[in-house]
Tab-separated table of C-alpha atoms in Angstrom:
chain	number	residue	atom	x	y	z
A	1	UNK	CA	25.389	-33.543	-20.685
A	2	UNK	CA	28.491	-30.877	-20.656
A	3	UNK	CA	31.160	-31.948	-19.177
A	4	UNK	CA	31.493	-29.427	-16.344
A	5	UNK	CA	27.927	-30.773	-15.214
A	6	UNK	CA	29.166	-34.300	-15.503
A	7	UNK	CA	32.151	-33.349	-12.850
A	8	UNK	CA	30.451	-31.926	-10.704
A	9	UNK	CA	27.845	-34.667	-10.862
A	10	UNK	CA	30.480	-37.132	-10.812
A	11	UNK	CA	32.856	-35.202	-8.001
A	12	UNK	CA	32.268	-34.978	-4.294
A	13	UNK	CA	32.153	-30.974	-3.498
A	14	UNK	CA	35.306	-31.775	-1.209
A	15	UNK	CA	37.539	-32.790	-4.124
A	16	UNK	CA	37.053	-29.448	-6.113
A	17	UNK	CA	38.737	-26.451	-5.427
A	18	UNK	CA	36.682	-23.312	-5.137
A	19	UNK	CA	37.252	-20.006	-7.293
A	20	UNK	CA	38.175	-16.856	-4.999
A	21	UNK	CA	38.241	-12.934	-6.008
A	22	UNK	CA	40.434	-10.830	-5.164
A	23	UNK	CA	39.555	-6.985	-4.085
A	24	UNK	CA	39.044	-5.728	-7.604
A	25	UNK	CA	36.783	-8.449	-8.043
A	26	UNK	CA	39.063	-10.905	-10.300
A	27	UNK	CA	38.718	-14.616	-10.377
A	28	UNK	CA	41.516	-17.109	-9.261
A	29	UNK	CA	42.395	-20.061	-8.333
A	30	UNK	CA	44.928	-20.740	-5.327
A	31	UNK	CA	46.871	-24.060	-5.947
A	32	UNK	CA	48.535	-25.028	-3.011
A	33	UNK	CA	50.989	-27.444	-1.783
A	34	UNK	CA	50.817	-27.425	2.032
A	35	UNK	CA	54.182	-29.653	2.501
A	36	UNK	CA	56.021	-26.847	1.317
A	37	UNK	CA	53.748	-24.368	2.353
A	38	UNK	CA	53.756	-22.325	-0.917
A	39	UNK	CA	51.031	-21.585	-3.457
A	40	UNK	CA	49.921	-20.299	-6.392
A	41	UNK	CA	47.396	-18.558	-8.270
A	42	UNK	CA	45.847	-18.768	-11.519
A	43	UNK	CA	44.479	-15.654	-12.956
A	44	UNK	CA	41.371	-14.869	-15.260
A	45	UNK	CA	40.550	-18.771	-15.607
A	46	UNK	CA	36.999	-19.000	-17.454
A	47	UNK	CA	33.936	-19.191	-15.640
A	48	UNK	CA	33.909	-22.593	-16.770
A	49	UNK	CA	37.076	-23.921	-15.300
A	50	UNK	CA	37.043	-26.416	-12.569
A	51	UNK	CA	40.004	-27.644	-10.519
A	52	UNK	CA	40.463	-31.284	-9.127
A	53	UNK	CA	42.045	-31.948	-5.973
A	54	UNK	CA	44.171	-34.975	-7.390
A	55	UNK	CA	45.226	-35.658	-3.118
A	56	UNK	CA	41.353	-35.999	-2.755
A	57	UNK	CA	41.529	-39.267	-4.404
A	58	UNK	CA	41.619	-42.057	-2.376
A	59	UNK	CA	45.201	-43.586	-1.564
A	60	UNK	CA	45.452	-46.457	-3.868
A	61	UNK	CA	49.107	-48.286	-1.812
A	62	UNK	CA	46.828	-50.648	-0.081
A	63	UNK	CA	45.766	-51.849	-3.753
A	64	UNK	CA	48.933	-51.485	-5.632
A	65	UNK	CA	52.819	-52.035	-4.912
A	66	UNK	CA	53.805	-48.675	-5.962
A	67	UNK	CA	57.156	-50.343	-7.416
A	68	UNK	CA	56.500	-48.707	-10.928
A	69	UNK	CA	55.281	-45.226	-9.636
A	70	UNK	CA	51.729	-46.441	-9.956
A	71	UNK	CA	50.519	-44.881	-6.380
A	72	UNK	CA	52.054	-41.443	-7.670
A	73	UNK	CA	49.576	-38.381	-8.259
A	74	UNK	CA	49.944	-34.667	-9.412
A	75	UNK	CA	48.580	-32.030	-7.384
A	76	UNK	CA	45.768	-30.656	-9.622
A	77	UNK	CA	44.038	-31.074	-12.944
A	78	UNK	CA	42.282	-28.215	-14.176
A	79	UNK	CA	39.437	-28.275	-16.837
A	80	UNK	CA	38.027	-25.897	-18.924
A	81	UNK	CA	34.927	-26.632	-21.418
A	82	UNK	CA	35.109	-23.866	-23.100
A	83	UNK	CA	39.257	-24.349	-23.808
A	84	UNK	CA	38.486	-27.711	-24.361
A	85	UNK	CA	41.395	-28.206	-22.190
A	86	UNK	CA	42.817	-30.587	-19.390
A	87	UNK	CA	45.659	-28.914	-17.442
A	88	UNK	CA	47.148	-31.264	-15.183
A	89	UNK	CA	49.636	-29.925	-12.625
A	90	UNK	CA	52.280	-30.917	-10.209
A	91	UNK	CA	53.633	-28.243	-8.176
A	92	UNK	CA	57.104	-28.058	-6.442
A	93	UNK	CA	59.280	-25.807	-4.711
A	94	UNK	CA	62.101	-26.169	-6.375
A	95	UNK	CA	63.687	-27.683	-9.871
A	96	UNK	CA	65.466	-30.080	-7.587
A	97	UNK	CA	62.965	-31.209	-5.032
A	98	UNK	CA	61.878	-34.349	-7.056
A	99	UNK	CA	63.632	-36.981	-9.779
A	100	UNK	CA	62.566	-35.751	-12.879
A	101	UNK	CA	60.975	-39.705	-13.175
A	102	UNK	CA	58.973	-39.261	-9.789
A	103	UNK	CA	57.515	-36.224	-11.817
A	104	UNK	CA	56.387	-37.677	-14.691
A	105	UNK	CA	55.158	-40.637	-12.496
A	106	UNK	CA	52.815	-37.865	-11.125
A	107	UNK	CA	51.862	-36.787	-13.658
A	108	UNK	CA	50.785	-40.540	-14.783
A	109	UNK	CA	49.198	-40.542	-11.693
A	110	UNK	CA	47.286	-38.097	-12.723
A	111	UNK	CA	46.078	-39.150	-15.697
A	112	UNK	CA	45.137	-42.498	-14.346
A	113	UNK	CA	42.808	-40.645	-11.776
A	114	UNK	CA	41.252	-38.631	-15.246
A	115	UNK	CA	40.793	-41.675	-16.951
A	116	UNK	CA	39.198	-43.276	-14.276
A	117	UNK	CA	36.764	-40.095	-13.904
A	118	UNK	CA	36.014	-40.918	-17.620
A	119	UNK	CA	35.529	-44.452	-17.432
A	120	UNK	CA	32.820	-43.631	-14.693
A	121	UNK	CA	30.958	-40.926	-16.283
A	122	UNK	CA	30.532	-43.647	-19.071
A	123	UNK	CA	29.420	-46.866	-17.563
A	124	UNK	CA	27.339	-44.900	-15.273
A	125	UNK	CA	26.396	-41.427	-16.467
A	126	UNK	CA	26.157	-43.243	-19.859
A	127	UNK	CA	28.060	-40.075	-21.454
A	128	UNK	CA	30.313	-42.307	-23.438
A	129	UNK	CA	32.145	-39.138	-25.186
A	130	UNK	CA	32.639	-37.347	-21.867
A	131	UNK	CA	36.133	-35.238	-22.187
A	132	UNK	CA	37.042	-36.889	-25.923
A	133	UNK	CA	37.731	-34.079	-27.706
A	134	UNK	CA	39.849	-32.161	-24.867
A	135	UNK	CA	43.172	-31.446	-25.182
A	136	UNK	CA	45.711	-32.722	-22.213
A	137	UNK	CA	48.481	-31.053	-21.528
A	138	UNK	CA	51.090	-31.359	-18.468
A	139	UNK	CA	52.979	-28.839	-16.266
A	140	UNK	CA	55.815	-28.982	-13.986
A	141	UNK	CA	55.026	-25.794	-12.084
A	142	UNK	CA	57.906	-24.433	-9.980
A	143	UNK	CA	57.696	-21.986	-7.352
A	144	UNK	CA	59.810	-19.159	-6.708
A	145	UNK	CA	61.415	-17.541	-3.439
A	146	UNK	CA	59.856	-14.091	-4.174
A	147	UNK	CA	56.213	-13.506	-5.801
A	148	UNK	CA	57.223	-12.673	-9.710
A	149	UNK	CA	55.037	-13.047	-12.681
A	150	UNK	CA	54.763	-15.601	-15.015
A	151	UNK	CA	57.681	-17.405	-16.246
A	152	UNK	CA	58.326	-19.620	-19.017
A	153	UNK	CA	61.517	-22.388	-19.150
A	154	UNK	CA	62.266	-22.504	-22.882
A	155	UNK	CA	62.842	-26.243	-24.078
A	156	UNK	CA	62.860	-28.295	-26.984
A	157	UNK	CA	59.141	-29.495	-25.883
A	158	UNK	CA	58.066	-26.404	-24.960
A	159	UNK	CA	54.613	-26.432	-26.977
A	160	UNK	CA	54.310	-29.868	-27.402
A	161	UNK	CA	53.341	-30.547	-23.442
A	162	UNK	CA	50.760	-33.218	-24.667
A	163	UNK	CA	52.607	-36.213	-22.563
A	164	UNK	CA	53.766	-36.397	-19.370
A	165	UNK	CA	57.443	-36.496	-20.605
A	166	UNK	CA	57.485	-33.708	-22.118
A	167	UNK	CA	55.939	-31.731	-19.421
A	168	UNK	CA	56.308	-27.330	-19.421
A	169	UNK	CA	58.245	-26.129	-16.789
A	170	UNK	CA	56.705	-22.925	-15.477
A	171	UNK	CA	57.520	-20.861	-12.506
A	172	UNK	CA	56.064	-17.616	-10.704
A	173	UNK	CA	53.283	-17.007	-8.067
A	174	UNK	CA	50.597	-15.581	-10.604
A	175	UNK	CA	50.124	-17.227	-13.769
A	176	UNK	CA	47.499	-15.683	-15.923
A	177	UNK	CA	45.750	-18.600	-17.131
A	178	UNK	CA	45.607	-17.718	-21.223
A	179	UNK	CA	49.672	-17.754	-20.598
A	180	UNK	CA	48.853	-22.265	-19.691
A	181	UNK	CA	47.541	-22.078	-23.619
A	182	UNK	CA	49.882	-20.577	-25.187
């Protein structure tokens, strides 16, 4: 079973976002973050790409203490089978609108919520290998008081966003998504 099949097998329809196109008939995807009413949009993505609602997920503080972060959650993890890619994304409105800790906690979060997803698809989907040979990377995506273009922070870890710590800053309100690969 591919593994877009498997998420949206696995998925209620509620938890994934839906593509849009704009007038010239381009695909995108508009990430939001509604307590800061801002968003932003994610240009060209393959037709394969699918984008989890990480809020969806059910509100795990009445199972854990939330002492070490644990309740914490990123916005949005975005797939793409034929990338073999797992983008997972926490949006904010500005660099200093969260502890750089909280952040990465999200982006645990995160990560939790896709290993979860994976742990399912196995011991019930019996698709033991589902997202094994995917490549997870995390963004800190900023937003920006005027719609620009892409942006890029330059860090030490810039290409090596394959942990939470070491997360890729990014700002602007379009982001083409080849520009999250390279």
């Amino acid at each position: 079973m591919n593994e877009v099949k498997t998420l949206k097998k696995l998925l209620n329809e509620n938890s994934i976002l839906p593509i849009k196109t704009d007038s010239n008939n381009k695909r995108y995807y508009e990430l939001t973050e509604p307590k800061f009413d801002y968003s932003i949009k994610i240009s060209n993505p393959p037709n394969d790409t699918i984008v989890l609602k990480c809020d969806s997920f059910p509100d795990t503080s009445n199972f854990f203490r939330g002492k070490s972060g644990e309740c914490k959650r990123a916005d949005y993890i975005v797939f793409s089978e034929s990338e073999n890619a797992v983008l997972i994304m926490e949006l904010k409105y500005s660099k200093d609108s969260s502890s750089n800790k909280d952040i990465i906690a999200q982006l645990k979060g995160a990560k939790s919520i896709l290993d979860y997803c994976k742990s399912i698809a196995a011991s019930f989907l019996g698709n033991e290998d589902f997202l094994e040979n995917y490549e997870h990377r995390y963004y800190k995506v900023l937003s920006v008081v005027q719609p620009r273009a892409f942006s890029d922070i330059k860090n030490k870890n810039h290409y090596k966003n394959d942990i939470p710590e070491n997360a890729r800053t990014i700002h602007g309100k379009y982001i083409p998504f080849s520009k999250l690969l390279a």
